[in-house]
mmCIF file of C-alpha atoms in Angstrom:
data_model
loop_
_atom_site.group_PDB
_atom_site.id
_atom_site.type_symbol
_atom_site.label_atom_id
_atom_site.label_comp_id
_atom_site.label_asym_id
_atom_site.label_seq_id
_atom_site.Cartn_x
_atom_site.Cartn_y
_atom_site.Cartn_z
ATOM 1 C CA MET A 20 260.467 91.105 29.344
ATOM 2 C CA THR A 21 264.096 90.253 28.540
ATOM 3 C CA LEU A 22 267.308 91.900 29.571
ATOM 4 C CA GLY A 23 270.516 91.362 27.620
ATOM 5 C CA LEU A 24 273.955 91.043 29.114
ATOM 6 C CA GLY A 25 275.004 94.095 27.152
ATOM 7 C CA LEU A 26 272.431 96.229 28.933
ATOM 8 C CA LEU A 27 273.603 94.969 32.296
ATOM 9 C CA ALA A 28 277.206 95.699 31.419
ATOM 10 C CA ALA A 29 276.263 99.232 30.428
ATOM 11 C CA ALA A 30 275.238 99.901 34.017
ATOM 12 C CA THR A 31 278.783 99.433 35.344
ATOM 13 C CA PRO A 32 280.355 102.685 36.563
ATOM 14 C CA ALA A 33 283.270 103.716 34.367
ATOM 15 C CA SER A 34 285.361 104.396 37.481
ATOM 16 C CA ALA A 35 285.059 100.781 38.618
ATOM 17 C CA VAL A 36 286.386 98.966 35.530
ATOM 18 C CA GLU A 37 289.354 97.538 37.428
ATOM 19 C CA PRO A 38 288.186 96.770 40.975
ATOM 20 C CA PRO A 39 290.523 96.084 43.905
ATOM 21 C CA ASP A 40 290.705 92.616 45.449
ATOM 22 C CA GLY A 41 287.652 93.444 47.523
ATOM 23 C CA ALA A 42 286.409 92.665 51.022
ATOM 24 C CA ALA A 43 285.001 89.216 51.736
ATOM 25 C CA TYR A 44 281.613 90.593 52.859
ATOM 26 C CA VAL A 45 280.321 93.871 51.441
ATOM 27 C CA ALA A 46 277.067 95.549 52.500
ATOM 28 C CA LEU A 47 275.324 98.025 50.213
ATOM 29 C CA GLY A 48 272.117 99.997 50.524
ATOM 30 C CA ASP A 49 270.114 102.642 52.303
ATOM 31 C CA SER A 50 269.215 103.541 55.891
ATOM 32 C CA GLU A 51 267.891 100.061 56.735
ATOM 33 C CA ALA A 52 271.289 98.572 55.886
ATOM 34 C CA ALA A 53 273.036 101.510 57.549
ATOM 35 C CA GLY A 54 271.132 100.966 60.794
ATOM 36 C CA THR A 55 270.132 104.628 60.894
ATOM 37 C CA GLY A 56 268.932 105.798 64.290
ATOM 38 C CA ASN A 57 270.761 103.216 66.357
ATOM 39 C CA LEU A 58 273.615 104.954 68.135
ATOM 40 C CA PRO A 59 276.602 104.876 68.137
ATOM 41 C CA TYR A 60 277.428 105.754 64.538
ATOM 42 C CA LEU A 61 280.480 104.499 62.708
ATOM 43 C CA ASP A 62 279.869 107.128 60.010
ATOM 44 C CA ALA A 63 277.902 110.184 61.078
ATOM 45 C CA ASP A 64 277.508 111.465 57.504
ATOM 46 C CA CYS A 65 275.760 108.282 56.334
ATOM 47 C CA LEU A 66 274.142 107.615 59.734
ATOM 48 C CA ARG A 67 275.772 104.167 59.634
ATOM 49 C CA SER A 68 275.479 102.363 62.943
ATOM 50 C CA ALA A 69 277.645 99.895 64.812
ATOM 51 C CA ARG A 70 274.353 98.061 65.502
ATOM 52 C CA ALA A 71 273.295 97.731 61.852
ATOM 53 C CA TYR A 72 272.442 94.273 60.530
ATOM 54 C CA PRO A 73 275.587 94.041 58.358
ATOM 55 C CA GLU A 74 277.737 94.605 61.452
ATOM 56 C CA LEU A 75 275.785 91.947 63.370
ATOM 57 C CA LEU A 76 275.930 89.466 60.494
ATOM 58 C CA GLY A 77 279.558 90.272 59.818
ATOM 59 C CA ALA A 78 280.529 89.429 63.398
ATOM 60 C CA SER A 79 280.192 85.748 62.500
ATOM 61 C CA LEU A 80 281.756 86.130 59.052
ATOM 62 C CA GLY A 81 285.045 87.811 59.830
ATOM 63 C CA GLY A 82 283.791 91.391 59.483
ATOM 64 C CA VAL A 83 282.032 93.541 56.919
ATOM 65 C CA ALA A 84 282.886 96.466 54.657
ATOM 66 C CA SER A 85 279.690 98.534 54.603
ATOM 67 C CA SER A 86 279.023 101.468 52.313
ATOM 68 C CA ALA A 87 275.315 101.655 53.203
ATOM 69 C CA CYS A 88 274.123 105.232 53.567
ATOM 70 C CA ALA A 89 270.895 106.841 54.737
ATOM 71 C CA GLY A 90 268.752 108.084 51.872
ATOM 72 C CA ALA A 91 270.540 106.043 49.210
ATOM 73 C CA SER A 92 268.696 105.157 46.000
ATOM 74 C CA THR A 93 269.613 102.478 43.470
ATOM 75 C CA ALA A 94 271.504 105.133 41.510
ATOM 76 C CA ASP A 95 273.450 106.142 44.628
ATOM 77 C CA VAL A 96 274.501 102.541 45.242
ATOM 78 C CA LEU A 97 275.542 102.152 41.618
ATOM 79 C CA THR A 98 277.663 105.280 41.521
ATOM 80 C CA GLY A 99 278.991 105.544 45.059
ATOM 81 C CA GLN A 100 279.077 102.271 46.978
ATOM 82 C CA PHE A 101 281.209 99.883 44.922
ATOM 83 C CA GLY A 102 284.610 100.678 46.450
ATOM 84 C CA ASP A 103 284.878 97.491 48.533
ATOM 85 C CA LEU A 104 283.777 95.046 45.831
ATOM 86 C CA GLY A 105 286.281 92.842 44.053
ATOM 87 C CA PRO A 106 287.243 89.324 43.006
ATOM 88 C CA ALA A 107 287.776 88.307 46.639
ATOM 89 C CA THR A 108 284.238 89.304 47.656
ATOM 90 C CA ARG A 109 282.205 86.241 48.643
ATOM 91 C CA LEU A 110 279.021 87.838 50.007
ATOM 92 C CA VAL A 111 277.095 90.993 49.138
ATOM 93 C CA THR A 112 273.921 92.087 50.929
ATOM 94 C CA LEU A 113 271.762 94.801 49.394
ATOM 95 C CA THR A 114 268.781 96.723 50.771
ATOM 96 C CA VAL A 115 267.668 99.503 48.438
ATOM 97 C CA GLY A 116 264.720 100.699 46.398
ATOM 98 C CA VAL A 117 262.267 102.590 48.575
ATOM 99 C CA ASN A 118 264.185 105.873 48.175
ATOM 100 C CA ASP A 119 263.741 105.746 44.407
ATOM 101 C CA ALA A 120 260.424 107.384 45.323
ATOM 102 C CA ASP A 121 259.797 110.174 47.837
ATOM 103 C CA TRP A 122 259.164 107.802 50.723
ATOM 104 C CA GLN A 123 259.498 110.479 53.387
ATOM 105 C CA GLY A 124 256.913 112.504 51.488
ATOM 106 C CA VAL A 125 254.532 109.547 51.565
ATOM 107 C CA LEU A 126 254.878 109.231 55.331
ATOM 108 C CA LEU A 127 254.365 112.973 55.805
ATOM 109 C CA ALA A 128 251.268 113.021 53.591
ATOM 110 C CA CYS A 129 249.773 110.063 55.426
ATOM 111 C CA ALA A 130 250.577 111.517 58.848
ATOM 112 C CA THR A 131 249.182 114.978 58.188
ATOM 113 C CA GLY A 132 247.008 115.052 55.079
ATOM 114 C CA GLY A 133 244.223 112.558 55.719
ATOM 115 C CA ASP A 134 243.158 109.415 53.907
ATOM 116 C CA LEU A 135 242.783 110.936 50.432
ATOM 117 C CA ALA A 136 246.158 112.712 50.526
ATOM 118 C CA CYS A 137 247.763 109.522 51.775
ATOM 119 C CA ALA A 138 246.275 107.473 48.952
ATOM 120 C CA ALA A 139 247.399 110.060 46.381
ATOM 121 C CA ALA A 140 250.951 110.063 47.750
ATOM 122 C CA VAL A 141 251.096 106.268 47.624
ATOM 123 C CA GLN A 142 249.852 106.312 44.033
ATOM 124 C CA ALA A 143 252.463 108.913 43.038
ATOM 125 C CA ALA A 144 255.223 106.858 44.666
ATOM 126 C CA ALA A 145 254.099 103.773 42.738
ATOM 127 C CA ALA A 146 254.417 105.725 39.493
ATOM 128 C CA ASP A 147 257.929 106.868 40.455
ATOM 129 C CA LEU A 148 258.925 103.252 41.059
ATOM 130 C CA ALA A 149 257.759 101.914 37.693
ATOM 131 C CA SER A 150 261.357 101.355 36.539
ATOM 132 C CA LEU A 151 262.553 99.798 39.812
ATOM 133 C CA PRO A 152 262.719 96.175 38.536
ATOM 134 C CA LEU A 153 264.966 97.217 35.659
ATOM 135 C CA ASP A 154 267.045 99.438 37.953
ATOM 136 C CA ILE A 155 267.526 96.558 40.399
ATOM 137 C CA ALA A 156 268.443 94.184 37.560
ATOM 138 C CA GLN A 157 271.005 96.618 36.168
ATOM 139 C CA LEU A 158 272.427 97.210 39.636
ATOM 140 C CA LEU A 159 272.842 93.464 40.168
ATOM 141 C CA GLY A 160 274.589 93.136 36.828
ATOM 142 C CA ALA A 161 277.029 95.863 37.811
ATOM 143 C CA ILE A 162 277.661 94.260 41.213
ATOM 144 C CA ARG A 163 278.302 90.909 39.537
ATOM 145 C CA GLN A 164 280.891 92.425 37.227
ATOM 146 C CA GLN A 165 282.797 93.795 40.204
ATOM 147 C CA ALA A 166 282.314 90.730 42.440
ATOM 148 C CA PRO A 167 282.218 87.702 40.103
ATOM 149 C CA ALA A 168 282.439 85.106 42.898
ATOM 150 C CA ALA A 169 280.002 86.618 45.395
ATOM 151 C CA GLN A 170 276.679 85.362 46.619
ATOM 152 C CA ILE A 171 274.309 88.343 46.427
ATOM 153 C CA LEU A 172 271.352 88.548 48.814
ATOM 154 C CA VAL A 173 268.782 91.284 48.140
ATOM 155 C CA THR A 174 266.314 92.064 50.910
ATOM 156 C CA GLY A 175 262.894 93.645 50.922
ATOM 157 C CA TYR A 176 261.414 95.854 53.635
ATOM 158 C CA PRO A 177 259.121 95.156 56.606
ATOM 159 C CA HIS A 178 255.628 96.581 56.843
ATOM 160 C CA LEU A 179 255.549 99.542 59.201
ATOM 161 C CA PHE A 180 252.117 98.681 60.590
ATOM 162 C CA GLY A 181 250.315 95.514 61.525
ATOM 163 C CA ASP A 182 246.600 94.886 61.073
ATOM 164 C CA VAL A 183 245.533 98.233 62.505
ATOM 165 C CA THR A 184 241.757 98.448 62.908
ATOM 166 C CA GLY A 185 241.558 101.812 64.635
ATOM 167 C CA THR A 186 243.733 104.869 65.139
ATOM 168 C CA CYS A 187 247.432 104.172 65.610
ATOM 169 C CA THR A 188 249.497 106.686 67.583
ATOM 170 C CA VAL A 189 253.183 106.578 66.669
ATOM 171 C CA GLY A 190 254.563 109.338 68.887
ATOM 172 C CA ALA A 191 254.552 113.111 68.958
ATOM 173 C CA PHE A 192 256.075 115.921 66.920
ATOM 174 C CA GLN A 193 256.590 119.317 68.528
ATOM 175 C CA GLY A 194 254.204 118.351 71.290
ATOM 176 C CA THR A 195 251.415 117.136 69.000
ATOM 177 C CA ARG A 196 250.456 113.474 68.849
ATOM 178 C CA VAL A 197 250.887 111.896 65.426
ATOM 179 C CA THR A 198 248.296 109.311 64.499
ATOM 180 C CA PHE A 199 247.516 107.173 61.485
ATOM 181 C CA SER A 200 244.050 105.929 60.597
ATOM 182 C CA ALA A 201 243.446 102.294 59.711
ATOM 183 C CA ALA A 202 243.135 103.319 56.046
ATOM 184 C CA GLU A 203 246.435 105.221 56.136
ATOM 185 C CA ALA A 204 248.241 102.347 57.857
ATOM 186 C CA ALA A 205 246.855 99.916 55.283
ATOM 187 C CA ALA A 206 247.906 102.198 52.419
ATOM 188 C CA ILE A 207 251.471 102.406 53.717
ATOM 189 C CA ASN A 208 251.647 98.636 54.205
ATOM 190 C CA GLN A 209 250.299 98.140 50.683
ATOM 191 C CA ALA A 210 252.943 100.514 49.333
ATOM 192 C CA ILE A 211 255.684 98.478 51.000
ATOM 193 C CA THR A 212 254.184 95.280 49.599
ATOM 194 C CA GLY A 213 254.399 96.896 46.170
ATOM 195 C CA VAL A 214 258.024 97.946 46.663
ATOM 196 C CA ASN A 215 258.961 94.436 47.772
ATOM 197 C CA ALA A 216 257.257 92.939 44.719
ATOM 198 C CA LEU A 217 259.171 95.287 42.415
ATOM 199 C CA ILE A 218 262.497 94.444 44.078
ATOM 200 C CA ALA A 219 261.790 90.713 43.870
ATOM 201 C CA GLY A 220 260.791 91.229 40.255
ATOM 202 C CA GLY A 221 264.120 92.918 39.559
ATOM 203 C CA VAL A 222 266.012 90.012 41.109
ATOM 204 C CA SER A 223 263.999 87.567 39.000
ATOM 205 C CA LEU A 224 264.521 89.664 35.858
ATOM 206 C CA TYR A 225 268.270 89.639 36.375
ATOM 207 C CA ALA A 226 268.445 85.931 37.238
ATOM 208 C CA THR A 227 266.320 84.738 34.328
ATOM 209 C CA SER A 228 268.097 87.013 31.855
ATOM 210 C CA THR A 229 271.590 85.972 32.864
ATOM 211 C CA GLY A 230 271.198 82.478 34.329
ATOM 212 C CA ASP A 231 273.157 83.663 37.383
ATOM 213 C CA PRO A 232 272.415 81.248 40.269
ATOM 214 C CA GLY A 233 274.209 83.333 42.885
ATOM 215 C CA VAL A 234 271.556 85.995 43.422
ATOM 216 C CA ALA A 235 268.491 85.625 45.662
ATOM 217 C CA TYR A 236 265.682 87.767 47.056
ATOM 218 C CA VAL A 237 265.218 87.475 50.826
ATOM 219 C CA ASP A 238 261.788 88.311 52.241
ATOM 220 C CA VAL A 239 261.782 90.000 55.641
ATOM 221 C CA ALA A 240 258.157 91.086 55.897
ATOM 222 C CA ALA A 241 256.821 87.759 57.166
ATOM 223 C CA ALA A 242 259.232 87.650 60.102
ATOM 224 C CA PHE A 243 258.150 91.152 61.150
ATOM 225 C CA ASP A 244 254.481 90.158 61.475
ATOM 226 C CA GLY A 245 253.342 91.192 64.948
ATOM 227 C CA HIS A 246 256.316 93.526 65.485
ATOM 228 C CA GLY A 247 255.271 96.678 63.629
ATOM 229 C CA LEU A 248 253.952 99.984 64.887
ATOM 230 C CA CYS A 249 250.805 99.427 66.984
ATOM 231 C CA ASP A 250 251.184 95.651 66.730
ATOM 232 C CA THR A 251 250.680 93.469 69.771
ATOM 233 C CA GLY A 252 254.224 92.104 69.900
ATOM 234 C CA ASP A 253 257.467 93.851 70.742
ATOM 235 C CA ARG A 254 258.172 96.665 68.305
ATOM 236 C CA TRP A 255 261.028 96.100 65.882
ATOM 237 C CA ILE A 256 260.391 99.487 64.273
ATOM 238 C CA SER A 257 260.531 102.887 65.959
ATOM 239 C CA GLY A 258 257.749 105.434 65.753
ATOM 240 C CA LEU A 259 258.463 109.144 65.970
ATOM 241 C CA VAL A 260 261.391 109.679 68.328
ATOM 242 C CA SER A 261 262.171 113.081 69.827
ATOM 243 C CA GLY A 262 265.605 114.570 70.423
ATOM 244 C CA VAL A 263 268.226 115.935 68.048
ATOM 245 C CA ALA A 264 270.498 112.914 68.401
ATOM 246 C CA THR A 265 267.755 110.317 68.121
ATOM 247 C CA PHE A 266 265.185 111.782 65.694
ATOM 248 C CA ASP A 267 266.723 109.834 62.794
ATOM 249 C CA ARG A 268 265.485 106.645 64.441
ATOM 250 C CA SER A 269 261.928 107.595 63.518
ATOM 251 C CA PHE A 270 260.242 105.006 61.252
ATOM 252 C CA HIS A 271 263.449 102.975 61.088
ATOM 253 C CA LEU A 272 264.379 99.579 62.470
ATOM 254 C CA ASN A 273 265.300 99.638 66.135
ATOM 255 C CA ALA A 274 268.019 97.423 67.603
ATOM 256 C CA ALA A 275 265.689 94.412 67.763
ATOM 257 C CA GLY A 276 264.686 94.973 64.141
ATOM 258 C CA GLN A 277 268.308 95.075 63.050
ATOM 259 C CA GLN A 278 268.931 91.829 64.930
ATOM 260 C CA ALA A 279 265.930 90.311 63.168
ATOM 261 C CA TYR A 280 267.326 91.293 59.748
ATOM 262 C CA ALA A 281 270.675 89.753 60.624
ATOM 263 C CA GLY A 282 268.955 86.548 61.740
ATOM 264 C CA ILE A 283 266.880 86.336 58.564
ATOM 265 C CA LEU A 284 269.958 86.742 56.389
ATOM 266 C CA ALA A 285 271.927 84.233 58.475
ATOM 267 C CA GLY A 286 269.102 81.775 57.897
ATOM 268 C CA ALA A 287 269.193 82.452 54.164
ATOM 269 C CA LEU A 288 272.934 81.806 54.102
ATOM 270 C CA ALA A 289 272.505 78.581 56.063
ATOM 271 C CA GLY A 290 269.805 77.491 53.643
#
């Protein structure tokens, strides 16, 4: 499959033809990049946290301009998160893709519908994500046009569960325990593996089509082994969390998980 430069250029938002100078480090993406659930928030509308991995990574890089927003899809990043990009931008981090499908619907189906409903939801999400590699490639082309000198690091997602062999309890909702079977946990992990493969495929599609050496996919799943829900190690991901102010933390990276992301990306930069 080939992707011409003209197609990549067509993805550039018309409103961003003449970018400003740009911030040195710009973070783009969804709730993982926003640090959703980890109070305090810097932006309550986007659930963007002061403890998000871009803020942690940026502390050693002179700061960060983050437009990451909970619930963002690739289209949302393309049309609404480019304001801080420009010729002076030297680093861009991007975490996006899972919300191009109804990911929350997948989790709900797996938590409440049983093994068959879970499998069907995962299959439907996979169909919704069929165009994700092309969407990622087009998004990278648009970012490159706005930030011609930047190194662009694109992350995947961690698996929510480890090697669960029995029932995994992740918390309670309205007083009722929420559990996942081994089959449901495996299906969700497999779905995340699929999303990561599609994102990596999009990065590869862009790089091979353009010859751009400044874009790389950064795997995070391996580092999270042993730190998922119902794993034996310290959790880096939150289960269901009660409370109006803290419910958004559910199924998102906790503070340790955000620190892990920052460390993985720091290692990629050092490499």
